[in-house]
Amino acid sequence: MNRYFFCIKHTLLNIHYLKNFIRHYAISTFVDVLHSPFVFELYEYCIKKQKHAPAIFRDIENVRTRLIKNKQTLNYTDYGANSKQTGFSKRVKVSTLARNHLKPARIAEILYYITHHYPYQNIIELGTSLGITTSYLATGAQTHLNAKLHTVEGCSDVHGIAGEVFKQLNLGSAIHSHLGNFNTVLPKLLEEINDLDLLFVDGNHTCEATLDYFNQCLLKAHKDSLFIFDDIYWSKGMTQAWEEIKKHPKVTVTVDLFFIGLVYFRTEQVKQDFKLRVI
Ligand SMILES: C[S@@+](CC[C@H](N)C(=O)[O-])C[C@H]1O[C@@H](n2cnc3c(N)ncnc32)[C@H](O)[C@@H]1O
């Protein structure tokens, strides 16, 4: 069974997620991408399961396995949608975070192929967690000279472990890892760059926060930018944010992979929403 079906418990307990999952697989397609050469290329090179996986995938997955076995506890300070109050702290095992917070390998691979295939230069990830998905993004981006990946994490202990992960994978110099709340770090990062080429939002899954990050980043988007939102069916609020983003006049193409949603601003293309299957 594919690894992205890992969260069966979450799926069964979350009626909104389950309903949308069934709907997505009933109406999504492989075929309608043929009408758009741009989306066809995206599907062929990034979304479709590739025949030969680079060796680094195995290295990253070995690190993930070690994290899943790590029973050490840390002080987890939550600034996201799950926190009862912002900055609420509790003791959590590294293994618990590694099992519940990280994108499964199949989705992380897609993110690798996206940064590998397209020459995105300025990349921002909101939500580093233990750094597994960041490592996929960074490894793909290393293909392109001058690509710069910034990742932001609010919890200090988690940020520390992500730093160790980057060192273990020899990615220390490829990743600019920032500690702090998205609310304070994101505006500073955006101030420093002229263009934002790729944004991956994987943290603080509320409708309000997601739309806020979208609107802030939109000011630095250009016609070839890509914004990716994680967990667009995680809650009614996230689906509402996704629907509003799709309707935004600057958004042209969107690609809904159920687990993540891709947003493009290509002026040369008519507005069109795709729903594709990840298998
Ligand atoms: C789902 S995890 C990210 C998983 C990671 N992208 C991966 O797949 O490897 C979300 C992370 O975002 C962080 N986070 C959530 N809201 C935040 C905020 N407002 N500011 C800073 N960090 C935040 C959480 O501490 C958590 O570690």
Short mmCIF file of N, CA, C and O in Angstrom, two decimals, residues 126-177:
data_model
loop_
_atom_site.label_atom_id
_atom_site.label_comp_id
_atom_site.label_asym_id
_atom_site.label_seq_id
_atom_site.Cartn_x
_atom_site.Cartn_y
_atom_site.Cartn_z
N LEU A 126 7.09 27.31 5.16
CA LEU A 126 6.60 27.64 6.50
C LEU A 126 6.25 26.32 7.19
O LEU A 126 5.30 25.64 6.77
N GLY A 127 6.99 25.95 8.23
CA GLY A 127 6.75 24.69 8.94
C GLY A 127 7.83 23.67 8.66
O GLY A 127 7.65 22.74 7.87
N THR A 128 8.99 23.85 9.31
CA THR A 128 10.13 22.94 9.10
C THR A 128 9.88 21.60 9.77
O THR A 128 10.26 20.55 9.25
N SER A 129 9.30 21.66 10.97
CA SER A 129 9.23 20.50 11.87
C SER A 129 10.62 19.87 11.98
O SER A 129 11.60 20.57 12.19
N LEU A 130 10.74 18.55 11.77
CA LEU A 130 12.04 17.87 11.96
C LEU A 130 12.91 17.94 10.70
O LEU A 130 13.99 17.35 10.67
N GLY A 131 12.42 18.63 9.68
CA GLY A 131 13.28 18.92 8.52
C GLY A 131 13.27 17.87 7.43
O GLY A 131 14.09 17.95 6.50
N ILE A 132 12.35 16.93 7.48
CA ILE A 132 12.37 15.87 6.47
C ILE A 132 11.94 16.41 5.09
O ILE A 132 12.66 16.26 4.10
N THR A 133 10.79 17.08 5.05
CA THR A 133 10.35 17.61 3.76
C THR A 133 11.30 18.70 3.27
O THR A 133 11.59 18.81 2.07
N THR A 134 11.82 19.50 4.20
CA THR A 134 12.80 20.54 3.84
C THR A 134 13.98 19.89 3.11
O THR A 134 14.51 20.45 2.15
N SER A 135 14.40 18.71 3.58
CA SER A 135 15.55 18.04 2.98
C SER A 135 15.26 17.63 1.54
O SER A 135 16.12 17.72 0.66
N TYR A 136 14.03 17.16 1.29
CA TYR A 136 13.64 16.84 -0.10
C TYR A 136 13.66 18.10 -0.96
O TYR A 136 14.21 18.10 -2.07
N LEU A 137 13.06 19.18 -0.45
CA LEU A 137 13.01 20.44 -1.22
C LEU A 137 14.42 20.93 -1.52
O LEU A 137 14.73 21.33 -2.65
N ALA A 138 15.28 20.91 -0.50
CA ALA A 138 16.64 21.45 -0.64
C ALA A 138 17.46 20.62 -1.61
O ALA A 138 18.23 21.16 -2.41
N THR A 139 17.31 19.30 -1.55
CA THR A 139 18.10 18.44 -2.44
C THR A 139 17.72 18.70 -3.89
O THR A 139 18.59 18.78 -4.76
N GLY A 140 16.43 18.86 -4.16
CA GLY A 140 16.00 19.17 -5.53
C GLY A 140 16.53 20.53 -5.96
O GLY A 140 17.04 20.69 -7.07
N ALA A 141 16.45 21.51 -5.06
CA ALA A 141 16.84 22.89 -5.39
C ALA A 141 18.34 23.00 -5.65
O ALA A 141 18.78 23.89 -6.38
N GLN A 142 19.12 22.08 -5.06
CA GLN A 142 20.58 22.13 -5.24
C GLN A 142 20.99 21.97 -6.70
O GLN A 142 22.10 22.32 -7.08
N THR A 143 20.08 21.45 -7.53
CA THR A 143 20.35 21.31 -8.96
C THR A 143 20.61 22.68 -9.59
O THR A 143 21.26 22.77 -10.63
N HIS A 144 20.02 23.72 -9.00
CA HIS A 144 20.06 25.04 -9.63
C HIS A 144 20.97 25.99 -8.86
O HIS A 144 20.79 26.19 -7.65
N LEU A 145 21.91 26.55 -9.60
CA LEU A 145 22.84 27.51 -9.01
C LEU A 145 22.02 28.68 -8.46
O LEU A 145 21.06 29.09 -9.07
N ASN A 146 22.42 29.18 -7.31
CA ASN A 146 21.78 30.36 -6.69
C ASN A 146 20.41 30.11 -6.07
O ASN A 146 19.77 31.06 -5.63
N ALA A 147 19.91 28.87 -6.08
CA ALA A 147 18.64 28.64 -5.41
C ALA A 147 18.85 28.81 -3.90
O ALA A 147 19.88 28.40 -3.36
N LYS A 148 17.89 29.45 -3.25
CA LYS A 148 18.04 29.74 -1.83
C LYS A 148 16.77 29.29 -1.10
O LYS A 148 15.68 29.78 -1.42
N LEU A 149 16.92 28.37 -0.18
CA LEU A 149 15.76 27.84 0.54
C LEU A 149 15.74 28.33 1.98
O LEU A 149 16.67 28.08 2.75
N HIS A 150 14.66 29.04 2.34
CA HIS A 150 14.44 29.47 3.72
C HIS A 150 13.34 28.59 4.32
O HIS A 150 12.31 28.38 3.67
N THR A 151 13.56 28.13 5.54
CA THR A 151 12.50 27.38 6.20
C THR A 151 12.30 27.95 7.60
O THR A 151 13.26 28.40 8.24
N VAL A 152 11.04 27.96 8.06
CA VAL A 152 10.73 28.63 9.33
C VAL A 152 10.04 27.66 10.29
O VAL A 152 9.09 26.97 9.91
N GLU A 153 10.51 27.62 11.53
CA GLU A 153 9.92 26.76 12.57
C GLU A 153 9.82 27.58 13.87
O GLU A 153 10.76 28.26 14.24
N GLY A 154 8.66 27.45 14.54
CA GLY A 154 8.45 28.23 15.75
C GLY A 154 8.99 27.58 17.01
O GLY A 154 9.39 28.26 17.97
N CYS A 155 9.02 26.25 17.05
CA CYS A 155 9.42 25.56 18.28
C CYS A 155 10.93 25.37 18.32
O CYS A 155 11.51 24.72 17.44
N SER A 156 11.54 25.88 19.38
CA SER A 156 13.00 25.89 19.47
C SER A 156 13.61 24.48 19.49
O SER A 156 14.60 24.21 18.79
N ASP A 157 13.03 23.55 20.29
CA ASP A 157 13.59 22.19 20.37
C ASP A 157 13.49 21.47 19.02
O ASP A 157 14.41 20.76 18.61
N VAL A 158 12.36 21.67 18.35
CA VAL A 158 12.14 21.02 17.05
C VAL A 158 13.11 21.60 16.02
O VAL A 158 13.74 20.86 15.24
N HIS A 159 13.27 22.91 16.07
CA HIS A 159 14.22 23.60 15.17
C HIS A 159 15.63 23.04 15.37
O HIS A 159 16.36 22.82 14.39
N GLY A 160 15.98 22.75 16.62
CA GLY A 160 17.31 22.19 16.94
C GLY A 160 17.50 20.83 16.31
O GLY A 160 18.55 20.55 15.71
N ILE A 161 16.48 19.97 16.40
CA ILE A 161 16.61 18.62 15.82
C ILE A 161 16.68 18.72 14.29
O ILE A 161 17.46 18.01 13.65
N ALA A 162 15.90 19.62 13.70
CA ALA A 162 15.95 19.80 12.24
C ALA A 162 17.37 20.18 11.81
O ALA A 162 17.89 19.66 10.82
N GLY A 163 18.02 21.02 12.61
CA GLY A 163 19.41 21.43 12.31
C GLY A 163 20.33 20.21 12.27
O GLY A 163 21.19 20.10 11.39
N GLU A 164 20.12 19.28 13.21
CA GLU A 164 20.95 18.05 13.23
C GLU A 164 20.67 17.20 11.98
O GLU A 164 21.58 16.62 11.39
N VAL A 165 19.39 17.13 11.62
CA VAL A 165 19.01 16.36 10.42
C VAL A 165 19.73 16.94 9.20
O VAL A 165 20.29 16.20 8.38
N PHE A 166 19.73 18.27 9.07
CA PHE A 166 20.37 18.89 7.89
C PHE A 166 21.86 18.57 7.86
O PHE A 166 22.42 18.32 6.80
N LYS A 167 22.49 18.56 9.07
CA LYS A 167 23.94 18.24 9.11
C LYS A 167 24.16 16.80 8.69
O LYS A 167 25.06 16.49 7.91
N GLN A 168 23.31 15.89 9.22
CA GLN A 168 23.47 14.46 8.89
C GLN A 168 23.38 14.23 7.39
O GLN A 168 24.03 13.35 6.84
N LEU A 169 22.56 15.04 6.72
CA LEU A 169 22.36 14.85 5.28
C LEU A 169 23.24 15.78 4.45
O LEU A 169 23.05 15.90 3.23
N ASN A 170 24.19 16.42 5.12
CA ASN A 170 25.11 17.37 4.45
C ASN A 170 24.36 18.50 3.74
O ASN A 170 24.75 18.93 2.65
N LEU A 171 23.27 18.95 4.37
CA LEU A 171 22.48 20.02 3.74
C LEU A 171 22.59 21.32 4.53
O LEU A 171 21.86 22.29 4.26
N GLY A 172 23.46 21.30 5.54
CA GLY A 172 23.60 22.46 6.44
C GLY A 172 23.76 23.78 5.70
O GLY A 172 23.09 24.77 6.03
N SER A 173 24.59 23.79 4.65
CA SER A 173 24.83 25.07 3.98
C SER A 173 23.77 25.36 2.91
O SER A 173 23.68 26.49 2.42
N ALA A 174 22.95 24.38 2.57
CA ALA A 174 21.95 24.59 1.52
C ALA A 174 20.64 25.16 2.08
O ALA A 174 19.78 25.60 1.32
N ILE A 175 20.50 25.12 3.41
CA ILE A 175 19.21 25.50 4.01
C ILE A 175 19.39 26.65 4.98
O ILE A 175 20.26 26.59 5.87
N HIS A 176 18.59 27.69 4.83
CA HIS A 176 18.60 28.79 5.78
C HIS A 176 17.44 28.55 6.74
O HIS A 176 16.28 28.75 6.39
N SER A 177 17.79 28.07 7.93
CA SER A 177 16.77 27.63 8.87
C SER A 177 16.50 28.73 9.91
O SER A 177 17.41 29.16 10.60
#
